[in-house]
XYZ file of C-alpha atoms in Angstrom:
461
model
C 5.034 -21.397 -15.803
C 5.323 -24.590 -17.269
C 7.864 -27.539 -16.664
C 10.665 -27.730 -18.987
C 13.697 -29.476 -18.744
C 14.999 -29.574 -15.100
C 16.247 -32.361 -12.880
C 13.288 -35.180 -11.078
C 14.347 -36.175 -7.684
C 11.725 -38.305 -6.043
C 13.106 -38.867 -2.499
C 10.913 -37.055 -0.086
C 12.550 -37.294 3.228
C 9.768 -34.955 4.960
C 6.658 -33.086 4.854
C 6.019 -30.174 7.300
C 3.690 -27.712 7.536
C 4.157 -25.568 4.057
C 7.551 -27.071 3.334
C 8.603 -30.199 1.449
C 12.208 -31.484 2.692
C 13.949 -33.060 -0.648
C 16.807 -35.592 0.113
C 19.316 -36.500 -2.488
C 19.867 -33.187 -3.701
C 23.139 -32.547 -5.534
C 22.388 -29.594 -7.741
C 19.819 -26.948 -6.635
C 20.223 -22.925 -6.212
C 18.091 -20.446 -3.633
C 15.051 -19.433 -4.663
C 14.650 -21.636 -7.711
C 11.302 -22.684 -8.962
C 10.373 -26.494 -8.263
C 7.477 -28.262 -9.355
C 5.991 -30.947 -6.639
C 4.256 -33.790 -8.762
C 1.985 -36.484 -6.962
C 1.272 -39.846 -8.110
C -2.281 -38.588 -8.951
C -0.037 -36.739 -11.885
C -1.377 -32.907 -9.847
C 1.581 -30.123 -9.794
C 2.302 -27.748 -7.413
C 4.563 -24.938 -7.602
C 7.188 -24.391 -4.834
C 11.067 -22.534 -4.526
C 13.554 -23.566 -2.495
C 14.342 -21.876 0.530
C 17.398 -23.757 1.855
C 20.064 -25.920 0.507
C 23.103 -27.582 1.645
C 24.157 -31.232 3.288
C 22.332 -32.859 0.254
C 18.534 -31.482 1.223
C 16.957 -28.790 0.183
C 13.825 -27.188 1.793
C 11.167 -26.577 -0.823
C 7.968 -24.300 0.182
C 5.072 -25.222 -1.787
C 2.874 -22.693 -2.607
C -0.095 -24.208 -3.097
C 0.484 -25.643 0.240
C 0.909 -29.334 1.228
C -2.417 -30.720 2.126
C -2.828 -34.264 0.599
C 0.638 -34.667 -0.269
C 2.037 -37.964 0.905
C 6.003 -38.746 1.714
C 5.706 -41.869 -0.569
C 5.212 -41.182 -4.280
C 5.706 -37.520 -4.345
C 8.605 -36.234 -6.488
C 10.427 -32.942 -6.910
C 11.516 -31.567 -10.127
C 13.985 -28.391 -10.048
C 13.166 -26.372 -12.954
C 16.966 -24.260 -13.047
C 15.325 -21.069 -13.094
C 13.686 -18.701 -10.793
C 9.437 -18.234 -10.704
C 8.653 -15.374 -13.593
C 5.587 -13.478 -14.313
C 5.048 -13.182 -18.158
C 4.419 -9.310 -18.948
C 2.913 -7.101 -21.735
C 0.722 -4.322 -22.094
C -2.321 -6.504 -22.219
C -1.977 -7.006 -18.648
C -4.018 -3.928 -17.998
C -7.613 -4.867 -17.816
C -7.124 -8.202 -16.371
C -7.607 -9.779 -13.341
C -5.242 -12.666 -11.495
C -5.238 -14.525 -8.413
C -2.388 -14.441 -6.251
C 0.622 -16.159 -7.990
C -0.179 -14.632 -11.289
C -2.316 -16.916 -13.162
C -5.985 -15.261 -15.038
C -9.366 -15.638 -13.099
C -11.197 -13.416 -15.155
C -12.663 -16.428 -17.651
C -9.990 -15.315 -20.491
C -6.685 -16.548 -21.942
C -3.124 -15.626 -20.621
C -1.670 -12.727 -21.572
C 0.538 -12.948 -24.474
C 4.064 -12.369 -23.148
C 6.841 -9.962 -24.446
C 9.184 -10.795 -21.855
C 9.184 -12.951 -18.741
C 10.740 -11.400 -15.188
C 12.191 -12.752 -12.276
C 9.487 -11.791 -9.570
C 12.140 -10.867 -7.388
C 12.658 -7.624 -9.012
C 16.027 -6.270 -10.268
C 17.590 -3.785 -7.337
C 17.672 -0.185 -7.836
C 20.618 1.477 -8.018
C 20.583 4.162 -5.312
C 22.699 6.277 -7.633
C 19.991 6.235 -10.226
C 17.152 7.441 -8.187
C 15.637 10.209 -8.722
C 13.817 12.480 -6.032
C 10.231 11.999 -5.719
C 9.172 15.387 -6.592
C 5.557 15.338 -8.627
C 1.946 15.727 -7.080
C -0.758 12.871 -7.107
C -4.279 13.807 -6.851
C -6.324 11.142 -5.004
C -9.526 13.144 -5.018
C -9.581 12.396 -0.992
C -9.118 15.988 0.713
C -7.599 14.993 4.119
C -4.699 12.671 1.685
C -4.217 15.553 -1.032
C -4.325 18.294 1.779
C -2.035 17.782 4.623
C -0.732 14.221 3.765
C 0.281 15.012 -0.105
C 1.101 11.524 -2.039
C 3.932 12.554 -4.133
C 5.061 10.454 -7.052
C 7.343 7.505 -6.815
C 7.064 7.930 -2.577
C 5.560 4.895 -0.269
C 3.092 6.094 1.975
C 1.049 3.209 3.970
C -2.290 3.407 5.540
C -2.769 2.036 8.912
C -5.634 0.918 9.728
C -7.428 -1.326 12.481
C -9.702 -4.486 11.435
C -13.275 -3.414 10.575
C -12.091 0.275 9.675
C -12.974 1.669 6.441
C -8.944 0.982 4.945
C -10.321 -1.410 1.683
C -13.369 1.144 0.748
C -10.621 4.205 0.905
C -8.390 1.989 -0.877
C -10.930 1.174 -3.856
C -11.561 4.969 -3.939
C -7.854 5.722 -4.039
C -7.514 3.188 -6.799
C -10.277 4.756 -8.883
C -9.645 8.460 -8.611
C -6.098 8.694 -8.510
C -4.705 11.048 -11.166
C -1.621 13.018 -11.754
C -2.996 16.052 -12.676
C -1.384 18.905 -15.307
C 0.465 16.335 -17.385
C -0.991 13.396 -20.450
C 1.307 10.932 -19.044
C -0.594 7.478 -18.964
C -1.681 6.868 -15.064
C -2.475 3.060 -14.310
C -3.440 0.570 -10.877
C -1.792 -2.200 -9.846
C -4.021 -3.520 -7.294
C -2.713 -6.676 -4.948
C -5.139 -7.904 -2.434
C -3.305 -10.717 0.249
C -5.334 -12.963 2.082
C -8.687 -10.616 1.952
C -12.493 -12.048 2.043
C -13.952 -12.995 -0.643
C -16.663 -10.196 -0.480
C -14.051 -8.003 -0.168
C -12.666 -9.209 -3.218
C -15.870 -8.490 -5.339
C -15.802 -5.104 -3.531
C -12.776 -4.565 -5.029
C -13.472 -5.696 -8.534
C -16.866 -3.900 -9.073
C -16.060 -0.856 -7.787
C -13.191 -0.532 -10.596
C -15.689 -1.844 -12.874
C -18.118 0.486 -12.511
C -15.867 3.552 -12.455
C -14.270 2.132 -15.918
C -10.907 2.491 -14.018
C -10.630 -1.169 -14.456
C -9.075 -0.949 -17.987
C -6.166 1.215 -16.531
C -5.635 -1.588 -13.543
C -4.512 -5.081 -13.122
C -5.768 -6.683 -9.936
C -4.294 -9.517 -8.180
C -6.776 -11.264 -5.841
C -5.581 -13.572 -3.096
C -8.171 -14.531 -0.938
C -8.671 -16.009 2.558
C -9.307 -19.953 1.978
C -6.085 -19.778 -0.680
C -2.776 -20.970 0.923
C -1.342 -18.917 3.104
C 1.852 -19.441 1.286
C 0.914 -17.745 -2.110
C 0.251 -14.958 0.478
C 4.159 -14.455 0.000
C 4.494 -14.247 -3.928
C 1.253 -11.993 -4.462
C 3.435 -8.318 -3.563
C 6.241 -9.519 -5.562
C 4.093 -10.332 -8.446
C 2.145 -6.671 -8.554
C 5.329 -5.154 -8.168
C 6.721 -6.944 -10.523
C 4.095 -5.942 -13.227
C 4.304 -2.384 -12.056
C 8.021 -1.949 -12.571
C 6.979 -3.550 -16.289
C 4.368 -0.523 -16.932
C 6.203 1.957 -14.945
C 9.933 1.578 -16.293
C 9.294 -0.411 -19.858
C 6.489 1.505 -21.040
C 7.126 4.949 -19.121
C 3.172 4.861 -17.504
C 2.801 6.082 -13.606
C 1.795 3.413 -11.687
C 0.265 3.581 -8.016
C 0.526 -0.010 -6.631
C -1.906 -0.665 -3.569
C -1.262 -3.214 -1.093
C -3.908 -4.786 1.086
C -3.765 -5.849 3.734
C 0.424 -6.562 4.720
C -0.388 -8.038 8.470
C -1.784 -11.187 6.010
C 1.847 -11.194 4.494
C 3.576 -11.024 7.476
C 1.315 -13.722 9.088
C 2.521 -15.943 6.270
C 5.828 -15.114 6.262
C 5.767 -16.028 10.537
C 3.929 -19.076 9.264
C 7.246 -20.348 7.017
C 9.622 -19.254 9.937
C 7.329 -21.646 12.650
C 7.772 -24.610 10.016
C 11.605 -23.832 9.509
C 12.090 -24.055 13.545
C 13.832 -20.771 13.461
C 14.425 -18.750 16.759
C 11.673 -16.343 16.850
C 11.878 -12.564 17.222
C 9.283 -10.216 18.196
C 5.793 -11.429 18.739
C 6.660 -14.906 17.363
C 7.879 -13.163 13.461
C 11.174 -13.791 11.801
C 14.142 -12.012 13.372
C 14.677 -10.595 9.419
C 11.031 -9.129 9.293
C 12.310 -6.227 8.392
C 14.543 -7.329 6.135
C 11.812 -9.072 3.885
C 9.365 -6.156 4.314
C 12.175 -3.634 2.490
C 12.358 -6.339 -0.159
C 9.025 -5.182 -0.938
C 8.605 -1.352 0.047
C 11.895 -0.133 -1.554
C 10.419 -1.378 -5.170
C 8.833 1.858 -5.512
C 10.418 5.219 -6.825
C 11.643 6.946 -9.852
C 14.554 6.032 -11.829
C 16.921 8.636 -13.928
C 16.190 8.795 -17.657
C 13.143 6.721 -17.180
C 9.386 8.319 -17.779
C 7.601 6.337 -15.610
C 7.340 5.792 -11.366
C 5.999 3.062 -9.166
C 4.522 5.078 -6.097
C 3.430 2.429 -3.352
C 0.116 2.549 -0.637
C 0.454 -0.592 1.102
C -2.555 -0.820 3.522
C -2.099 -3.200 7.007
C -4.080 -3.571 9.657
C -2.533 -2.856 13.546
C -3.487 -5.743 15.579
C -5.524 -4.379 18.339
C -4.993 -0.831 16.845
C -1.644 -1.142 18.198
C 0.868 1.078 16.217
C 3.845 -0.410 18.394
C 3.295 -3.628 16.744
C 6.128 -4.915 14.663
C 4.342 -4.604 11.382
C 2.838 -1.183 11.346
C 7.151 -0.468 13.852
C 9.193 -1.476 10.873
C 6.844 -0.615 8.332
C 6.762 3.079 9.557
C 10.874 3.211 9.428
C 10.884 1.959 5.822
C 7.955 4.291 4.335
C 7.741 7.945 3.740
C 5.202 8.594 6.126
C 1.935 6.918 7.328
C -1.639 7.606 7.309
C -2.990 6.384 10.723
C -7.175 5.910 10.669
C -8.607 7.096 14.242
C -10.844 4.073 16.094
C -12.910 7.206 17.509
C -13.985 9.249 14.470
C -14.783 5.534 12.534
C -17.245 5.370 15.366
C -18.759 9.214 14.897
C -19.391 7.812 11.272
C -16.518 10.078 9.371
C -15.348 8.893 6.596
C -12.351 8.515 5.860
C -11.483 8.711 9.420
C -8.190 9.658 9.302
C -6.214 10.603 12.136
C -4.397 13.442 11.237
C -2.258 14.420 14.340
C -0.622 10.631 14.147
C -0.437 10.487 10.534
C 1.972 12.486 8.382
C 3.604 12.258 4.783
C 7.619 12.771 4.845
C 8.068 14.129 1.392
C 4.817 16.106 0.991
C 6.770 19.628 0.655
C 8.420 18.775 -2.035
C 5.580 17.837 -4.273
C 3.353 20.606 -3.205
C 3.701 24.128 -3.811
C 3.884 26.494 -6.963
C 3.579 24.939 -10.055
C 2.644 21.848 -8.359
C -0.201 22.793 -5.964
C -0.765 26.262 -5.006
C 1.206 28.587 -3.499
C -0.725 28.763 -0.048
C -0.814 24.673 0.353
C 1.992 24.307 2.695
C 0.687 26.614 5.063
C -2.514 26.762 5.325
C -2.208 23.000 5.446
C 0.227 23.621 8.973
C -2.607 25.842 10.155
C -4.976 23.417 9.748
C -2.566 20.981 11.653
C -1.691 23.778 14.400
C -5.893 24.454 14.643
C -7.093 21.245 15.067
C -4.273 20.482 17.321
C -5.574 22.969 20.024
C -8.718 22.427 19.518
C -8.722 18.455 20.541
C -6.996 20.101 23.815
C -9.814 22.887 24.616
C -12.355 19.935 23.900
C -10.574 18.297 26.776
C -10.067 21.005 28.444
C -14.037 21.594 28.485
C -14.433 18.070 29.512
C -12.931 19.351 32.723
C -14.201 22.347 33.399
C -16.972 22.405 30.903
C -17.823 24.813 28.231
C -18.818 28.043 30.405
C -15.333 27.937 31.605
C -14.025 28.826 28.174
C -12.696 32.007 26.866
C -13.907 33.623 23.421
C -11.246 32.094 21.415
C -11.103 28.832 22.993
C -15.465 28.266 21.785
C -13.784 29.604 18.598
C -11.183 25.967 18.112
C -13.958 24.356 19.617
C -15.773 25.311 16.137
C -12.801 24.883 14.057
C -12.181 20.983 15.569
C -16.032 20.747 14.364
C -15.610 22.137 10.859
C -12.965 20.195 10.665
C -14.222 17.085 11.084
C -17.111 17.766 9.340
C -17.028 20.001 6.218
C -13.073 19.156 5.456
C -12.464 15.511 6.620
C -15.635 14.216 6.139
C -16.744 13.208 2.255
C -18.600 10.826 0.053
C -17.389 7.174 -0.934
C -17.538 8.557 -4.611
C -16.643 12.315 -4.330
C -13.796 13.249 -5.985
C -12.456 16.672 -4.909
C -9.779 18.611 -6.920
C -6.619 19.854 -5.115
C -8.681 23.470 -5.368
C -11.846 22.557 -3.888
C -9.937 20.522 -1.094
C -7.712 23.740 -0.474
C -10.558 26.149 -0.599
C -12.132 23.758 2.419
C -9.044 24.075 4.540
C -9.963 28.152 4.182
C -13.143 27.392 4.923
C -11.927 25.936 8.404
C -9.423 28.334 8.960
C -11.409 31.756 8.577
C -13.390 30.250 11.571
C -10.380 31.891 13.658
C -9.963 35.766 13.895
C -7.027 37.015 11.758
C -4.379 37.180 14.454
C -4.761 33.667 15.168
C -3.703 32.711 12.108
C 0.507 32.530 12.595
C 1.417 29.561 10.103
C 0.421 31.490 6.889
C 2.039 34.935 5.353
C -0.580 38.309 4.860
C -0.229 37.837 1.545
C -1.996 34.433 1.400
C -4.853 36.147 4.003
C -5.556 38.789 2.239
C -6.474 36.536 -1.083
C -7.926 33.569 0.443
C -9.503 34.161 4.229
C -12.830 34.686 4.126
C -14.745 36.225 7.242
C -17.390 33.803 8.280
C-alpha cells in the first residue's frame, strides 16, 4: 500500500482525537486512502471521512499520537485502501490493516480489492441451504450453522466465547462433499494472550494452513479496529467467490468495533444515539454482516460467526439489539452454567438459528434431526420450570414425571451440552446424544417426534 502519485497538501488546520482536519483541499473523494507524512519522514495511513468547504476530515489509522499541526502533510493517494489477494494468503498471519506479522514476505498479489467489498446483488443470492459440521453438539444439534448464513455468538466478558471460537475455527467441516473448506479468522482489539491462544491452537491442529488470521490487538489503535472486518471479509469473498473454497469467517470480539467506531463519532462532534454510539450503528454494522452468503453460479460461500461480548450480559444493549435484527439467529452463552463449569455454556432457550431447517434434514442431516432436536428444546424447557418449581415446594412435592424432566434438565446439561475443548463430535454421535436425553422420558411424553422415528431410535433407559 505504497504511495504513488497523488496530490501533497501540507496545511494542517487541526488535530483531534483520531482525525486529522486538512485545509486547502480542492480535490479529494470519500473514503480515499491518504498517507499522513511527518517531518521525521514516518507515514501513516488514513481515509477521508468528510469533505466539502475546502477541508477534508482524514482518520488516521495508526492514530495521531506525536503528530504535530506544524510540519505534518497530507498526501491523497486517488484511490481507495486495497488488500492485495492470492491463494498464498492461506497459511499466513496479519495484523489488523493487512500487513504480515508472521516473520515472512508479502503475499504475492494477483489482484488488489477495494476493502469495502463490492455489494451483492439481492437478485443473485442464493438460499443458504447446505449443513456445516462444527464438531460442537449443542451448535450442530439444535442451532444448525448452515452455509453462507450469519449466526453470532453472544457472549459476556470472561465467558468461554474465544476458546469455542478457536474450536469452531479448527473443526469446522462441511461434511459429504471434497469442496475445499478454509478460516478466515479476524480478531479486533483482543489481548495479546488471547492472540497466541488463537494462533497455537490452529497451529497445533494443522488447521492453520487452511486459515488466514488477522490479529488486532489491545495496545494497537483503536482506529485500525475499524478496517480489520473489512479486511477478513475482504479476503474471504477472494477464496470464497474467485477460487470457489467455503469459507467460515469468525469475528471476535464486535463490542471492540463498535467502541471504535463510537470513538470516531465523539471526535466528529456528532449528535449521539443510543448509549453514546453513532445514530447509523446499524447502518455500519450491515456493512459488515450482509458480506456473507452464497452467490448464483458461484461454487463457493462466505458463512459469518461474529462473536461480541454484551456489556454487563445485557442482550438489550445496542450491539448484541441491532446485531440480532441483522443475523440469522444468535447463540446466547448462559452466565449460570459458565459458573457450574459447562462448557460450552450455551444457553439454549435464548439462543436459536433462523435458517437451521433448511440445512438439516434428509440428505443433509438425518431424517429425525428436526424433531428430536424440538424435543430436546420442549424437554429442557419444562424441566428448568419443575427445577423451579421444586425450589418452591421442594422435590417431595413432585409427581413421577416431573423427577423424570428433573433428570432430563440433568442429562442435558451434562452428557449432551457438556464436551471437551478438543472433542469433535459427528452430526451422528451428537444426534444419538439428544436420544440419549430424550429416552429419559416415557414414550407418551414424547409429542415433537413421529412413531416412526421412536420406534428406530428411543432407547429405554
Amino acid at each position: 500500500m505504497s504511495a504513488q502519485g497523488g496530490v501533497q497538501y501540507s496545511k494542517i488546520a487541526e488535530i483531534k482525537g483520531p482525525l486529522v482536519v486538512v485545509d486547502g483541499v480542492d480535490s479529494a473523494a470519500f473514503d480515499e486512502l491518504v498517507e499522513i507524512q511527518t517531518t521525521e519522514g514516518e507515514r501513516r495511513l488514513g481515509k477521508v471521512l468528510e469533505v466539502g468547504n475546502g477541508k477534508a476530515i482524514v482518520q488516521v489509522f495508526e492514530g495521531t499520537t506525536g503528530l504535530s499541526v506544524s510540519g505534518t502533510s497530507a498526501k491523497f493517494m486517488g484511490k481507495v485502501m486495497e488488500m492485495p489477494v492470492s491463494e498464498e494468503v492461506l497459511g499466513r498471519v496479519f495484523d489488523g490493516l493487512g500487513r504480515p506479522i508472521d516473520g515472512l514476505p508479502d503475499p504475492i498479489a494477483s489482484k488488489f480489492l477495494d476493502i469495502n467489498g463490492e455489494p451483492m446483488n439481492p437478485e443473485q443470492r442464493e438460499y443458504p441451504r447446505d449443513f456445516i459440521q462444527t464438531g460442537v453438539s449443542v451448535i450442530d444439534g439444535m442451532l444448525t450453522l448452515v452455509r453462507g448464513q450469519k449466526l453470532p455468538i453472544f457472549s459476556g466478558s470472561g465467558m468461554s466465547h474465544n476458546i469455542l471460537a478457536a474450536q469452531i475455527a479448527r473443526q469446522a467441516a462441511v461434511v459429504g462433499t471434497t469442496d475445499e473448506f478454509a478460516v478466515v479468522f479476524a480478531a479486533i482489539g483482543v489481548q495479546y494472550s488471547e492472540a497466541e491462544y488463537f494462533k497455537r491452537s490452529l497451529e497445533e491442529s494443522g488447521a492453520l494452513k487452511r486459515s488466514v488470521l488477522f490479529l488486532n490487538l489491545a495496545d494497537d489503535p483503536a482506529i485500525e479496529r475499524i478496517i480489520t472486518p473489512r479486511v477478513a471479509l475482504t479476503v474471504a469473498e477472494y477464496l470464497a467467490y474467485d477460487l470457489g473454497m467455503h469459507v467460515l469467517v469468525i469475528l471476535t470480539d464486535m463490542t471492540n468495533y463498535a467502541e471504535a467506531l463510537r470513538e470516531i463519532s465523539a471526535a466528529r462532534e456528532e449528535v449521539p444515539g443510543r448509549k453514546g454510539y453513532p445514530g447509523y450503528l446499524y447502518t455500519d454494522l450491515s456493512t459488515i454482516y450482509e458480506r456473507a452468503g452464497r452467490l448464483h453460479g458461484r461454487k463457493g460461500s462466505v458463512t459469518q460467526m461474529p462473536i461480541l461480548t454484551m456489556p454487563s450480559d445485557d442482550i438489550t444493549h445496542p450491539i448484541p439489539d441491532l446485531t440480532g435484527y441483522i443475523t440469522e439467529g444468535q447463540i446466547v452463552l448462559g452466565r449460570d452454567l459458565f459458573r457450574q463449569g459447562v462448557y460450552p455454556p450455551v444457553n439454549i432457550l435464548m439462543s436459536l438459528s433462523r435458517i437451521m431447517k433448511d440445512g438439516i434434514g434428509e440428505g443433509r442431516t438425518r431424517a429425525d434431526h428436526q424433531e428430536v432436536s424440538n424435543q430436546n428444546y420442549d424437554a429442557y424447557s419444562r424441566s428448568q420450570e419443575v427445577r423451579a418449581l421444586a425450589g418452591i415446594v421442594g422435590k417431595a412435592g413432585l409427581t413421577g414425571v416431573d423427577l423424570k424432566y428433573l433428570e432430563v434438565g440433568d442429562s442435558f446439561e451434562k452428557d449432551f451440552l457438556t464436551q471437551a475443548v478438543d472433542e469433535n463430535r459427528t452430526i451422528e454421535e451428537t444426534l444419538s446424544l439428544q436420544w440419549k436425553v430424550v429416552s429419559l422420558l416415557p414414550k407418551n411424553e414424547l409429542t415433537k417426534v413421529k412413531d416412526k422415528f421412536i420406534d428406530q431410535y428411543y432407547k429405554e433407559r
